[in-house]
mmCIF file of N, CA and C in Angstrom:
data_model
loop_
_atom_site.group_PDB
_atom_site.id
_atom_site.type_symbol
_atom_site.label_atom_id
_atom_site.label_comp_id
_atom_site.label_asym_id
_atom_site.label_seq_id
_atom_site.Cartn_x
_atom_site.Cartn_y
_atom_site.Cartn_z
ATOM 1 N N MET A 31 0.820 -1.194 0.000
ATOM 2 C CA MET A 31 0.000 0.000 0.000
ATOM 3 C C MET A 31 0.868 1.263 0.000
ATOM 4 N N GLN A 32 1.945 1.250 0.800
ATOM 5 C CA GLN A 32 2.857 2.391 0.868
ATOM 6 C C GLN A 32 3.478 2.661 -0.503
ATOM 7 N N ALA A 33 3.846 1.598 -1.200
ATOM 8 C CA ALA A 33 4.466 1.755 -2.523
ATOM 9 C C ALA A 33 3.484 2.378 -3.518
ATOM 10 N N LEU A 34 2.220 1.995 -3.449
ATOM 11 C CA LEU A 34 1.216 2.557 -4.347
ATOM 12 C C LEU A 34 0.986 4.044 -4.058
ATOM 13 N N THR A 35 0.933 4.391 -2.793
ATOM 14 C CA THR A 35 0.759 5.797 -2.399
ATOM 15 C C THR A 35 1.946 6.618 -2.871
ATOM 16 N N GLU A 36 3.138 6.090 -2.697
ATOM 17 C CA GLU A 36 4.352 6.787 -3.134
ATOM 18 C C GLU A 36 4.385 6.919 -4.657
ATOM 19 N N LEU A 37 3.947 5.891 -5.355
ATOM 20 C CA LEU A 37 3.917 5.931 -6.822
ATOM 21 C C LEU A 37 2.934 6.994 -7.321
ATOM 22 N N ARG A 38 1.762 7.058 -6.714
ATOM 23 C CA ARG A 38 0.774 8.083 -7.087
ATOM 24 C C ARG A 38 1.316 9.490 -6.834
ATOM 25 N N ALA A 39 1.928 9.673 -5.664
ATOM 26 C CA ALA A 39 2.485 10.985 -5.328
ATOM 27 C C ALA A 39 3.610 11.354 -6.300
ATOM 28 N N THR A 40 4.399 10.380 -6.699
ATOM 29 C CA THR A 40 5.468 10.630 -7.662
ATOM 30 C C THR A 40 4.888 11.010 -9.017
ATOM 31 N N GLY A 41 3.848 10.319 -9.436
ATOM 32 C CA GLY A 41 3.196 10.636 -10.708
ATOM 33 C C GLY A 41 2.620 12.042 -10.712
ATOM 34 N N ARG A 42 1.985 12.424 -9.608
ATOM 35 C CA ARG A 42 1.445 13.788 -9.506
ATOM 36 C C ARG A 42 2.567 14.823 -9.529
ATOM 37 N N LEU A 43 3.662 14.518 -8.842
ATOM 38 C CA LEU A 43 4.796 15.440 -8.828
ATOM 39 C C LEU A 43 5.386 15.595 -10.226
ATOM 40 N N VAL A 44 5.500 14.510 -10.962
ATOM 41 C CA VAL A 44 6.001 14.580 -12.340
ATOM 42 C C VAL A 44 5.068 15.434 -13.192
ATOM 43 N N PHE A 45 3.765 15.202 -13.090
ATOM 44 C CA PHE A 45 2.793 15.984 -13.851
ATOM 45 C C PHE A 45 2.934 17.471 -13.554
ATOM 46 N N TRP A 46 2.936 17.844 -12.273
ATOM 47 C CA TRP A 46 3.006 19.255 -11.898
ATOM 48 C C TRP A 46 4.353 19.873 -12.255
ATOM 49 N N THR A 47 5.419 19.081 -12.185
ATOM 50 C CA THR A 47 6.736 19.587 -12.589
ATOM 51 C C THR A 47 6.752 19.904 -14.073
ATOM 52 N N LEU A 48 6.214 19.006 -14.895
ATOM 53 C CA LEU A 48 6.161 19.249 -16.342
ATOM 54 C C LEU A 48 5.241 20.429 -16.666
ATOM 55 N N ALA A 49 4.108 20.519 -15.968
ATOM 56 C CA ALA A 49 3.183 21.626 -16.205
ATOM 57 C C ALA A 49 3.823 22.957 -15.820
ATOM 58 N N TRP A 50 4.507 22.992 -14.686
ATOM 59 C CA TRP A 50 5.156 24.225 -14.254
ATOM 60 C C TRP A 50 6.265 24.628 -15.237
ATOM 61 N N THR A 51 7.034 23.640 -15.683
ATOM 62 C CA THR A 51 8.098 23.924 -16.649
ATOM 63 C C THR A 51 7.515 24.475 -17.941
ATOM 64 N N ALA A 52 6.412 23.896 -18.395
ATOM 65 C CA ALA A 52 5.776 24.369 -19.634
ATOM 66 C C ALA A 52 5.252 25.793 -19.477
ATOM 67 N N THR A 53 4.629 26.105 -18.333
ATOM 68 C CA THR A 53 4.111 27.462 -18.146
ATOM 69 C C THR A 53 5.245 28.466 -17.943
ATOM 70 N N LEU A 54 6.343 28.018 -17.360
ATOM 71 C CA LEU A 54 7.513 28.893 -17.233
ATOM 72 C C LEU A 54 8.085 29.208 -18.608
ATOM 73 N N ALA A 55 8.177 28.194 -19.462
ATOM 74 C CA ALA A 55 8.660 28.410 -20.836
ATOM 75 C C ALA A 55 7.714 29.334 -21.596
ATOM 76 N N LEU A 56 6.410 29.168 -21.403
ATOM 77 C CA LEU A 56 5.435 30.047 -22.055
ATOM 78 C C LEU A 56 5.623 31.494 -21.612
ATOM 79 N N ALA A 57 5.794 31.698 -20.308
ATOM 80 C CA ALA A 57 5.981 33.056 -19.794
ATOM 81 C C ALA A 57 7.292 33.665 -20.279
ATOM 82 N N LYS A 58 8.329 32.848 -20.399
ATOM 83 C CA LYS A 58 9.635 33.350 -20.823
ATOM 84 C C LYS A 58 9.706 33.603 -22.327
ATOM 85 N N PHE A 59 9.269 32.621 -23.121
ATOM 86 C CA PHE A 59 9.462 32.692 -24.569
ATOM 87 C C PHE A 59 8.224 33.160 -25.336
ATOM 88 N N GLY A 60 7.063 33.183 -24.681
ATOM 89 C CA GLY A 60 5.841 33.628 -25.340
ATOM 90 C C GLY A 60 5.941 35.021 -25.928
ATOM 91 N N PRO A 61 6.455 35.998 -25.182
ATOM 92 C CA PRO A 61 6.546 37.353 -25.741
ATOM 93 C C PRO A 61 7.411 37.439 -27.003
ATOM 94 N N GLU A 62 8.403 36.598 -27.129
ATOM 95 C CA GLU A 62 9.275 36.627 -28.297
ATOM 96 C C GLU A 62 8.722 35.808 -29.458
ATOM 97 N N LEU A 63 8.104 34.656 -29.137
ATOM 98 C CA LEU A 63 7.743 33.701 -30.178
ATOM 99 C C LEU A 63 6.257 33.644 -30.519
ATOM 100 N N LEU A 64 5.390 33.932 -29.545
ATOM 101 C CA LEU A 64 3.968 33.718 -29.776
ATOM 102 C C LEU A 64 3.164 34.998 -29.936
ATOM 103 N N TRP A 65 3.461 36.019 -29.176
ATOM 104 C CA TRP A 65 2.675 37.244 -29.277
ATOM 105 C C TRP A 65 3.599 38.449 -29.476
ATOM 106 N N ASP A 66 4.182 38.485 -30.691
ATOM 107 C CA ASP A 66 5.084 39.580 -31.048
ATOM 108 C C ASP A 66 4.342 40.606 -31.883
ATOM 109 N N PRO A 67 4.276 41.866 -31.589
ATOM 110 C CA PRO A 67 4.917 42.530 -30.453
ATOM 111 C C PRO A 67 4.214 42.151 -29.151
ATOM 112 N N PRO A 68 4.972 42.093 -28.063
ATOM 113 C CA PRO A 68 4.408 41.543 -26.819
ATOM 114 C C PRO A 68 3.353 42.423 -26.164
ATOM 115 N N PRO A 69 2.095 41.988 -26.206
ATOM 116 C CA PRO A 69 1.078 42.692 -25.414
ATOM 117 C C PRO A 69 1.305 42.387 -23.936
ATOM 118 N N ARG A 70 1.304 43.409 -23.143
ATOM 119 C CA ARG A 70 1.587 43.240 -21.719
ATOM 120 C C ARG A 70 0.546 42.346 -21.032
ATOM 121 N N ALA A 71 -0.691 42.403 -21.466
ATOM 122 C CA ALA A 71 -1.734 41.593 -20.822
ATOM 123 C C ALA A 71 -1.446 40.103 -20.986
ATOM 124 N N ALA A 72 -1.030 39.696 -22.183
ATOM 125 C CA ALA A 72 -0.717 38.284 -22.422
ATOM 126 C C ALA A 72 0.483 37.848 -21.581
ATOM 127 N N SER A 73 1.473 38.708 -21.481
ATOM 128 C CA SER A 73 2.653 38.371 -20.676
ATOM 129 C C SER A 73 2.297 38.250 -19.202
ATOM 130 N N TRP A 74 1.486 39.185 -18.692
ATOM 131 C CA TRP A 74 1.061 39.100 -17.302
ATOM 132 C C TRP A 74 0.190 37.866 -17.063
ATOM 133 N N ALA A 75 -0.647 37.521 -18.024
ATOM 134 C CA ALA A 75 -1.482 36.319 -17.898
ATOM 135 C C ALA A 75 -0.606 35.068 -17.837
ATOM 136 N N ALA A 76 0.432 35.024 -18.665
ATOM 137 C CA ALA A 76 1.336 33.872 -18.665
ATOM 138 C C ALA A 76 2.066 33.753 -17.325
ATOM 139 N N VAL A 77 2.489 34.883 -16.765
ATOM 140 C CA VAL A 77 3.145 34.868 -15.450
ATOM 141 C C VAL A 77 2.163 34.419 -14.377
ATOM 142 N N ALA A 78 0.919 34.895 -14.434
ATOM 143 C CA ALA A 78 -0.090 34.496 -13.450
ATOM 144 C C ALA A 78 -0.377 32.999 -13.518
ATOM 145 N N VAL A 79 -0.479 32.476 -14.743
ATOM 146 C CA VAL A 79 -0.698 31.032 -14.903
ATOM 147 C C VAL A 79 0.489 30.259 -14.337
ATOM 148 N N ASN A 80 1.700 30.752 -14.594
ATOM 149 C CA ASN A 80 2.898 30.101 -14.063
ATOM 150 C C ASN A 80 2.886 30.094 -12.542
ATOM 151 N N LEU A 81 2.484 31.194 -11.927
ATOM 152 C CA LEU A 81 2.398 31.242 -10.464
ATOM 153 C C LEU A 81 1.343 30.274 -9.934
ATOM 154 N N ALA A 82 0.199 30.196 -10.609
ATOM 155 C CA ALA A 82 -0.863 29.279 -10.179
ATOM 156 C C ALA A 82 -0.416 27.824 -10.296
ATOM 157 N N VAL A 83 0.192 27.483 -11.421
ATOM 158 C CA VAL A 83 0.671 26.105 -11.602
ATOM 159 C C VAL A 83 1.825 25.826 -10.647
ATOM 160 N N GLY A 84 2.648 26.838 -10.377
ATOM 161 C CA GLY A 84 3.722 26.685 -9.396
ATOM 162 C C GLY A 84 3.188 26.370 -8.011
ATOM 163 N N THR A 85 2.049 26.964 -7.670
ATOM 164 C CA THR A 85 1.404 26.652 -6.395
ATOM 165 C C THR A 85 0.964 25.185 -6.372
ATOM 166 N N GLY A 86 0.421 24.704 -7.488
ATOM 167 C CA GLY A 86 0.067 23.285 -7.597
ATOM 168 C C GLY A 86 1.286 22.391 -7.447
ATOM 169 N N TRP A 87 2.416 22.823 -8.010
ATOM 170 C CA TRP A 87 3.661 22.057 -7.896
ATOM 171 C C TRP A 87 4.109 21.990 -6.439
ATOM 172 N N ILE A 88 3.985 23.096 -5.710
ATOM 173 C CA ILE A 88 4.377 23.111 -4.295
ATOM 174 C C ILE A 88 3.509 22.136 -3.493
ATOM 175 N N VAL A 89 2.223 22.124 -3.767
ATOM 176 C CA VAL A 89 1.315 21.193 -3.083
ATOM 177 C C VAL A 89 1.698 19.744 -3.426
ATOM 178 N N ALA A 90 1.965 19.480 -4.706
ATOM 179 C CA ALA A 90 2.363 18.122 -5.120
ATOM 180 C C ALA A 90 3.676 17.717 -4.460
ATOM 181 N N TRP A 91 4.617 18.643 -4.345
ATOM 182 C CA TRP A 91 5.911 18.358 -3.717
ATOM 183 C C TRP A 91 5.708 18.027 -2.239
ATOM 184 N N THR A 92 4.850 18.788 -1.574
ATOM 185 C CA THR A 92 4.571 18.544 -0.159
ATOM 186 C C THR A 92 3.915 17.181 0.037
ATOM 187 N N ARG A 93 2.980 16.843 -0.825
ATOM 188 C CA ARG A 93 2.321 15.526 -0.728
ATOM 189 C C ARG A 93 3.297 14.399 -1.048
ATOM 190 N N PHE A 94 4.205 14.646 -1.989
ATOM 191 C CA PHE A 94 5.229 13.653 -2.314
ATOM 192 C C PHE A 94 6.094 13.378 -1.088
ATOM 193 N N LEU A 95 6.531 14.432 -0.409
ATOM 194 C CA LEU A 95 7.348 14.240 0.794
ATOM 195 C C LEU A 95 6.575 13.472 1.862
ATOM 196 N N GLY A 96 5.281 13.768 1.987
ATOM 197 C CA GLY A 96 4.462 13.064 2.972
ATOM 198 C C GLY A 96 4.262 11.593 2.645
ATOM 199 N N ALA A 97 4.358 11.231 1.378
ATOM 200 C CA ALA A 97 4.149 9.836 0.972
ATOM 201 C C ALA A 97 5.404 8.981 1.129
ATOM 202 N N LEU A 98 6.551 9.608 1.313
ATOM 203 C CA LEU A 98 7.791 8.850 1.449
ATOM 204 C C LEU A 98 7.867 8.153 2.800
ATOM 205 N N ASP A 99 8.621 7.058 2.861
ATOM 206 C CA ASP A 99 8.837 6.433 4.158
ATOM 207 C C ASP A 99 9.795 7.313 4.973
ATOM 208 N N GLU A 100 9.944 7.007 6.243
ATOM 209 C CA GLU A 100 10.687 7.887 7.148
ATOM 210 C C GLU A 100 12.139 8.079 6.730
ATOM 211 N N LEU A 101 12.807 7.022 6.297
ATOM 212 C CA LEU A 101 14.215 7.146 5.906
ATOM 213 C C LEU A 101 14.364 8.002 4.652
ATOM 214 N N GLN A 102 13.511 7.757 3.657
ATOM 215 C CA GLN A 102 13.570 8.562 2.429
ATOM 216 C C GLN A 102 13.292 10.039 2.736
ATOM 217 N N ARG A 103 12.333 10.282 3.606
ATOM 218 C CA ARG A 103 12.005 11.658 3.988
ATOM 219 C C ARG A 103 13.183 12.311 4.700
ATOM 220 N N LYS A 104 13.857 11.574 5.562
ATOM 221 C CA LYS A 104 15.037 12.085 6.279
ATOM 222 C C LYS A 104 16.137 12.440 5.283
ATOM 223 N N ILE A 105 16.401 11.566 4.328
ATOM 224 C CA ILE A 105 17.432 11.829 3.321
ATOM 225 C C ILE A 105 17.064 13.064 2.503
ATOM 226 N N MET A 106 15.797 13.159 2.116
ATOM 227 C CA MET A 106 15.335 14.293 1.319
ATOM 228 C C MET A 106 15.426 15.586 2.119
ATOM 229 N N GLN A 107 15.011 15.559 3.380
ATOM 230 C CA GLN A 107 15.082 16.763 4.211
ATOM 231 C C GLN A 107 16.522 17.228 4.398
ATOM 232 N N ASP A 108 17.422 16.284 4.625
ATOM 233 C CA ASP A 108 18.829 16.650 4.783
ATOM 234 C C ASP A 108 19.369 17.288 3.499
ATOM 235 N N ALA A 109 19.031 16.702 2.358
ATOM 236 C CA ALA A 109 19.493 17.242 1.076
ATOM 237 C C ALA A 109 18.898 18.626 0.828
ATOM 238 N N LEU A 110 17.632 18.799 1.165
ATOM 239 C CA LEU A 110 16.995 20.108 0.996
ATOM 240 C C LEU A 110 17.603 21.150 1.928
ATOM 241 N N ALA A 111 17.947 20.746 3.147
ATOM 242 C CA ALA A 111 18.556 21.677 4.098
ATOM 243 C C ALA A 111 19.918 22.154 3.591
ATOM 244 N N VAL A 112 20.724 21.238 3.073
ATOM 245 C CA VAL A 112 22.030 21.608 2.528
ATOM 246 C C VAL A 112 21.843 22.523 1.320
ATOM 247 N N THR A 113 20.887 22.190 0.463
ATOM 248 C CA THR A 113 20.634 23.000 -0.733
ATOM 249 C C THR A 113 20.199 24.408 -0.363
ATOM 250 N N LEU A 114 19.276 24.518 0.585
ATOM 251 C CA LEU A 114 18.837 25.834 1.028
ATOM 252 C C LEU A 114 20.003 26.626 1.615
ATOM 253 N N GLY A 115 20.808 25.981 2.436
ATOM 254 C CA GLY A 115 21.956 26.661 3.041
ATOM 255 C C GLY A 115 22.948 27.157 2.004
ATOM 256 N N VAL A 116 23.292 26.300 1.053
ATOM 257 C CA VAL A 116 24.236 26.695 0.006
ATOM 258 C C VAL A 116 23.643 27.825 -0.836
ATOM 259 N N GLY A 117 22.371 27.709 -1.191
ATOM 260 C CA GLY A 117 21.729 28.757 -1.980
ATOM 261 C C GLY A 117 21.696 30.081 -1.251
ATOM 262 N N TRP A 118 21.365 30.043 0.017
ATOM 263 C CA TRP A 118 21.281 31.251 0.831
ATOM 264 C C TRP A 118 22.660 31.908 0.959
ATOM 265 N N VAL A 119 23.663 31.119 1.349
ATOM 266 C CA VAL A 119 25.007 31.656 1.566
ATOM 267 C C VAL A 119 25.630 32.129 0.252
ATOM 268 N N ALA A 120 25.559 31.303 -0.788
ATOM 269 C CA ALA A 120 26.146 31.687 -2.076
ATOM 270 C C ALA A 120 25.414 32.882 -2.685
ATOM 271 N N GLY A 121 24.097 32.904 -2.558
ATOM 272 C CA GLY A 121 23.321 34.015 -3.101
ATOM 273 C C GLY A 121 23.683 35.339 -2.450
ATOM 274 N N PHE A 122 23.732 35.358 -1.130
ATOM 275 C CA PHE A 122 24.079 36.596 -0.449
ATOM 276 C C PHE A 122 25.546 36.971 -0.645
ATOM 277 N N ALA A 123 26.424 35.976 -0.730
ATOM 278 C CA ALA A 123 27.831 36.280 -1.015
ATOM 279 C C ALA A 123 27.958 36.952 -2.378
ATOM 280 N N TYR A 124 27.202 36.468 -3.360
ATOM 281 C CA TYR A 124 27.241 37.094 -4.685
ATOM 282 C C TYR A 124 26.691 38.518 -4.635
ATOM 283 N N VAL A 125 25.598 38.723 -3.926
ATOM 284 C CA VAL A 125 25.009 40.066 -3.822
ATOM 285 C C VAL A 125 26.012 41.030 -3.199
ATOM 286 N N VAL A 126 26.685 40.610 -2.122
ATOM 287 C CA VAL A 126 27.661 41.474 -1.464
ATOM 288 C C VAL A 126 28.850 41.741 -2.386
ATOM 289 N N ALA A 127 29.356 40.691 -3.040
ATOM 290 C CA ALA A 127 30.487 40.866 -3.952
ATOM 291 C C ALA A 127 30.118 41.778 -5.113
ATOM 292 N N ASP A 128 28.909 41.641 -5.620
ATOM 293 C CA ASP A 128 28.465 42.485 -6.725
ATOM 294 C C ASP A 128 28.284 43.934 -6.284
ATOM 295 N N SER A 129 27.740 44.141 -5.094
ATOM 296 C CA SER A 129 27.500 45.504 -4.623
ATOM 297 C C SER A 129 28.791 46.245 -4.296
ATOM 298 N N THR A 130 29.873 45.517 -4.040
ATOM 299 C CA THR A 130 31.161 46.152 -3.764
ATOM 300 C C THR A 130 32.074 46.130 -4.978
ATOM 301 N N SER A 131 31.470 45.860 -6.149
ATOM 302 C CA SER A 131 32.183 45.866 -7.444
ATOM 303 C C SER A 131 33.303 44.846 -7.530
ATOM 304 N N LEU A 132 33.173 43.756 -6.802
ATOM 305 C CA LEU A 132 34.157 42.675 -6.903
ATOM 306 C C LEU A 132 33.861 41.738 -8.068
ATOM 307 N N VAL A 133 32.619 41.743 -8.538
ATOM 308 C CA VAL A 133 32.227 40.877 -9.645
ATOM 309 C C VAL A 133 32.563 41.599 -10.947
ATOM 310 N N VAL A 134 33.480 41.022 -11.710
ATOM 311 C CA VAL A 134 33.924 41.647 -12.955
ATOM 312 C C VAL A 134 32.944 41.357 -14.080
ATOM 313 N N HIS A 135 32.486 40.114 -14.170
ATOM 314 C CA HIS A 135 31.541 39.704 -15.207
ATOM 315 C C HIS A 135 30.222 39.327 -14.535
ATOM 316 N N ASP A 136 29.133 39.843 -15.070
ATOM 317 C CA ASP A 136 27.830 39.457 -14.534
ATOM 318 C C ASP A 136 27.594 37.973 -14.768
ATOM 319 N N VAL A 137 27.045 37.322 -13.767
ATOM 320 C CA VAL A 137 26.729 35.903 -13.851
ATOM 321 C C VAL A 137 25.270 35.774 -14.266
ATOM 322 N N ASP A 138 25.000 34.914 -15.237
ATOM 323 C CA ASP A 138 23.626 34.659 -15.665
ATOM 324 C C ASP A 138 22.861 34.053 -14.494
ATOM 325 N N ILE A 139 21.659 34.533 -14.251
ATOM 326 C CA ILE A 139 20.849 34.071 -13.126
ATOM 327 C C ILE A 139 20.563 32.569 -13.213
ATOM 328 N N ALA A 140 20.605 31.994 -14.406
ATOM 329 C CA ALA A 140 20.342 30.560 -14.571
ATOM 330 C C ALA A 140 21.406 29.705 -13.884
ATOM 331 N N VAL A 141 22.569 30.284 -13.603
ATOM 332 C CA VAL A 141 23.620 29.544 -12.905
ATOM 333 C C VAL A 141 23.171 29.200 -11.490
ATOM 334 N N PHE A 142 22.388 30.065 -10.883
ATOM 335 C CA PHE A 142 21.970 29.875 -9.493
ATOM 336 C C PHE A 142 21.110 28.620 -9.294
ATOM 337 N N PRO A 143 20.003 28.444 -10.034
ATOM 338 C CA PRO A 143 19.248 27.199 -9.854
ATOM 339 C C PRO A 143 20.027 25.973 -10.315
ATOM 340 N N ALA A 144 20.907 26.142 -11.294
ATOM 341 C CA ALA A 144 21.743 25.003 -11.725
ATOM 342 C C ALA A 144 22.666 24.586 -10.587
ATOM 343 N N LEU A 145 23.278 25.561 -9.912
ATOM 344 C CA LEU A 145 24.130 25.272 -8.757
ATOM 345 C C LEU A 145 23.333 24.556 -7.677
ATOM 346 N N MET A 146 22.142 25.058 -7.400
ATOM 347 C CA MET A 146 21.319 24.437 -6.369
ATOM 348 C C MET A 146 20.908 23.011 -6.753
ATOM 349 N N GLY A 147 20.640 22.795 -8.036
ATOM 350 C CA GLY A 147 20.307 21.443 -8.499
ATOM 351 C C GLY A 147 21.454 20.475 -8.303
ATOM 352 N N VAL A 148 22.659 20.913 -8.630
ATOM 353 C CA VAL A 148 23.843 20.061 -8.457
ATOM 354 C C VAL A 148 24.070 19.772 -6.975
ATOM 355 N N VAL A 149 23.949 20.794 -6.140
ATOM 356 C CA VAL A 149 24.128 20.608 -4.698
ATOM 357 C C VAL A 149 23.090 19.624 -4.158
ATOM 358 N N PHE A 150 21.829 19.765 -4.592
ATOM 359 C CA PHE A 150 20.784 18.860 -4.122
ATOM 360 C C PHE A 150 21.090 17.411 -4.504
ATOM 361 N N VAL A 151 21.458 17.191 -5.762
ATOM 362 C CA VAL A 151 21.747 15.823 -6.216
ATOM 363 C C VAL A 151 22.916 15.239 -5.432
ATOM 364 N N LEU A 152 23.971 16.017 -5.247
ATOM 365 C CA LEU A 152 25.131 15.522 -4.487
ATOM 366 C C LEU A 152 24.757 15.225 -3.040
ATOM 367 N N ALA A 153 23.989 16.107 -2.413
ATOM 368 C CA ALA A 153 23.573 15.886 -1.025
ATOM 369 C C ALA A 153 22.632 14.685 -0.912
ATOM 370 N N PHE A 154 21.758 14.505 -1.899
ATOM 371 C CA PHE A 154 20.844 13.363 -1.893
ATOM 372 C C PHE A 154 21.623 12.052 -2.039
ATOM 373 N N VAL A 155 22.556 12.017 -2.968
ATOM 374 C CA VAL A 155 23.384 10.810 -3.163
ATOM 375 C C VAL A 155 24.205 10.530 -1.909
ATOM 376 N N ALA A 156 24.767 11.583 -1.304
ATOM 377 C CA ALA A 156 25.537 11.397 -0.070
ATOM 378 C C ALA A 156 24.650 10.816 1.030
ATOM 379 N N GLY A 157 23.406 11.279 1.120
ATOM 380 C CA GLY A 157 22.482 10.746 2.108
ATOM 381 C C GLY A 157 22.138 9.288 1.849
ATOM 382 N N LYS A 158 21.952 8.935 0.562
ATOM 383 C CA LYS A 158 21.654 7.530 0.223
ATOM 384 C C LYS A 158 22.838 6.637 0.619
ATOM 385 N N VAL A 159 24.055 7.111 0.359
ATOM 386 C CA VAL A 159 25.254 6.332 0.714
ATOM 387 C C VAL A 159 25.381 6.254 2.235
ATOM 388 N N ARG A 160 25.132 7.351 2.888
ATOM 389 C CA ARG A 160 25.268 7.415 4.344
ATOM 390 C C ARG A 160 24.341 6.452 5.057
ATOM 391 N N TYR A 161 23.115 6.326 4.574
ATOM 392 C CA TYR A 161 22.118 5.479 5.251
ATOM 393 C C TYR A 161 21.951 4.119 4.578
ATOM 394 N N ARG A 162 22.915 3.711 3.796
ATOM 395 C CA ARG A 162 22.848 2.428 3.114
ATOM 396 C C ARG A 162 22.833 1.285 4.077
#
């Protein structure tokens, strides 16, 4: 029964992740590719839809965590804690370095979630190895 509940929660999380990614792409690329010249109303509507679907993704993520067994949840929480810490510290370090003109080249904002993704995967794998 636990496996079925976890499978359903995983399926919902996959659905909401794909939906959120699609609405994010629509909000980002729609003004350039779909409604040129960009009407502001369409762009704001795309952002609003992305926020609404993002809320659904957050709910699906929370339910996914609740469906995991205790050990999996512990590993996930530890990985999320490390990811949040690294994101918080690195983000503020960059802001301070940039505000004091220490940053010579602007860093693309996409580097930040990529960094957090790598940190999460490494922390998750470390947790799986640790509790093997």
